[in-house]
Tab-separated table of C-alpha atoms in Angstrom:
chain	number	residue	atom	x	y	z
S	660	MET	CA	-14.122	-1.326	-4.888
S	661	PRO	CA	-14.449	-0.958	-1.134
S	662	ILE	CA	-11.659	0.462	1.015
S	663	LEU	CA	-9.823	-2.345	2.818
S	664	ILE	CA	-7.329	-0.281	4.770
S	665	SER	CA	-6.795	3.416	5.351
S	666	GLY	CA	-4.388	5.254	7.544
S	667	THR	CA	-1.302	7.398	7.741
S	668	ILE	CA	2.416	6.884	7.265
S	669	ALA	CA	4.622	8.475	9.930
S	670	PHE	CA	8.310	9.263	9.470
S	671	PRO	CA	11.080	9.404	12.096
S	672	PRO	CA	11.631	12.725	13.894
S	673	GLY	CA	14.014	14.956	11.979
S	674	THR	CA	13.165	13.545	8.544
S	675	GLU	CA	13.781	16.242	5.960
S	676	HIS	CA	10.905	17.325	3.745
S	677	PHE	CA	10.878	15.761	0.281
S	678	ILE	CA	8.973	15.752	-3.001
S	679	GLY	CA	8.678	13.352	-5.922
S	680	ALA	CA	8.788	10.030	-4.077
S	681	THR	CA	6.745	6.956	-4.990
S	682	LEU	CA	4.624	5.324	-2.298
S	683	TYR	CA	3.888	1.596	-2.376
S	684	VAL	CA	1.384	0.181	0.139
S	685	MET	CA	0.921	-3.592	-0.017
S	686	VAL	CA	-1.189	-6.155	1.805
S	687	GLU	CA	0.505	-9.536	1.900
S	688	ASP	CA	-0.951	-12.929	2.729
S	689	VAL	CA	1.573	-14.303	5.225
S	690	GLY	CA	-0.452	-17.331	6.300
S	691	MET	CA	1.707	-20.059	4.742
S	692	MET	CA	4.782	-20.773	6.864
S	693	GLY	CA	7.894	-21.227	4.774
S	694	ALA	CA	6.245	-19.787	1.662
S	695	PRO	CA	6.914	-16.309	0.279
S	696	ALA	CA	4.280	-13.708	1.119
S	697	GLN	CA	1.761	-13.165	-1.665
S	698	ILE	CA	0.630	-9.594	-2.405
S	699	ILE	CA	-3.172	-9.549	-2.475
S	700	ALA	CA	-3.706	-5.780	-2.784
S	701	GLN	CA	-1.441	-2.865	-3.665
S	702	HIS	CA	-1.688	0.923	-3.874
S	703	THR	CA	0.925	2.946	-5.767
S	704	GLN	CA	1.059	6.739	-5.589
S	705	ARG	CA	3.623	8.782	-7.508
S	706	ASN	CA	4.930	12.301	-6.786
S	707	VAL	CA	4.419	11.988	-3.030
S	708	SER	CA	5.564	14.917	-0.895
S	709	TYR	CA	6.394	15.008	2.797
S	710	ASP	CA	6.062	18.266	4.720
S	711	GLY	CA	6.428	16.946	8.254
S	712	SER	CA	2.848	15.657	8.531
S	713	PRO	CA	1.934	11.970	8.251
S	714	ILE	CA	1.025	10.936	4.697
S	715	PRO	CA	-2.540	9.585	4.327
S	716	PHE	CA	-3.331	6.517	2.215
S	717	SER	CA	-6.189	4.182	1.400
S	718	LEU	CA	-6.083	0.786	-0.235
S	719	GLU	CA	-9.074	-0.595	-2.121
S	720	GLY	CA	-9.887	-4.204	-2.900
S	721	ASN	CA	-12.154	-7.131	-2.224
S	722	MET	CA	-12.154	-8.444	1.335
S	723	PRO	CA	-9.938	-11.563	1.459
S	724	PRO	CA	-10.824	-14.637	3.546
S	725	ALA	CA	-10.760	-13.786	7.259
S	726	SER	CA	-9.122	-17.137	8.048
S	727	ASN	CA	-5.758	-16.085	6.569
S	728	HIS	CA	-3.089	-13.803	8.082
S	729	TYR	CA	-2.248	-10.476	6.453
S	730	ASN	CA	0.555	-7.959	6.846
S	731	LEU	CA	0.710	-4.352	5.651
S	732	ARG	CA	4.026	-3.330	4.097
S	733	VAL	CA	5.070	0.172	2.970
S	734	LEU	CA	7.909	1.376	0.754
S	735	VAL	CA	8.623	5.049	0.057
S	736	SER	CA	10.974	4.975	-2.928
S	737	PHE	CA	13.021	7.890	-4.191
S	738	SER	CA	13.974	6.171	-7.468
S	739	GLY	CA	10.419	5.089	-8.279
S	740	SER	CA	11.437	1.428	-8.204
S	741	ASN	CA	9.491	-1.061	-6.116
S	742	GLU	CA	12.844	-2.548	-5.045
S	743	ILE	CA	14.256	-1.350	-1.712
S	744	GLU	CA	17.280	0.920	-2.135
S	745	ARG	CA	19.512	2.828	0.261
S	746	GLY	CA	17.796	6.031	1.406
S	747	ASP	CA	14.246	4.687	0.940
S	748	PHE	CA	11.798	4.366	3.826
S	749	ILE	CA	10.241	0.989	4.711
S	750	THR	CA	8.193	-0.675	7.413
S	751	LYS	CA	10.452	-2.648	9.729
S	752	GLN	CA	7.797	-4.091	11.996
S	753	ARG	CA	4.783	-6.255	11.323
S	754	TYR	CA	1.390	-4.606	10.883
S	755	SER	CA	-1.270	-7.315	11.094
S	756	VAL	CA	-4.404	-6.214	9.252
S	757	LEU	CA	-7.807	-7.563	8.190
S	758	GLN	CA	-7.831	-10.055	11.066
S	759	ASN	CA	-11.584	-9.963	11.641
S	760	GLY	CA	-12.741	-9.707	8.042
S	761	THR	CA	-13.328	-5.982	8.452
S	762	PRO	CA	-11.568	-2.890	7.067
S	763	ASP	CA	-8.780	-1.426	9.170
S	764	THR	CA	-7.398	1.995	9.993
S	765	VAL	CA	-3.708	1.928	10.835
S	766	ARG	CA	-0.840	4.291	11.622
S	767	VAL	CA	2.323	2.965	9.990
S	768	GLN	CA	5.815	3.954	11.120
S	769	VAL	CA	8.545	3.797	8.471
S	770	GLU	CA	12.318	3.866	8.912
S	771	ARG	CA	15.097	4.889	6.524
S	772	VAL	CA	17.118	2.122	4.872
């Protein structure tokens, strides 16, 4: 499958190094107002380590219709669950992606919950 999105995940200054986390990168279709976002592509990576450098990622899939609106969401989980828990890192801002029907490269900032 082709790469839809690639990029890096940046952590806040002062974040302690860690090992053994699970990384979830999701592309959501957010085009329907009032409807829950639908995940159209997801990448899961286990045993992720952070040494102070941004963590690279790539997400593969088929290019969705360019007419819809898509958001990139990231969760770095320390329990391995795809549910957000205290101490995890998440995206807190919107990252619009795939707006022109082309792959994207993005730098994602995460914040601790």
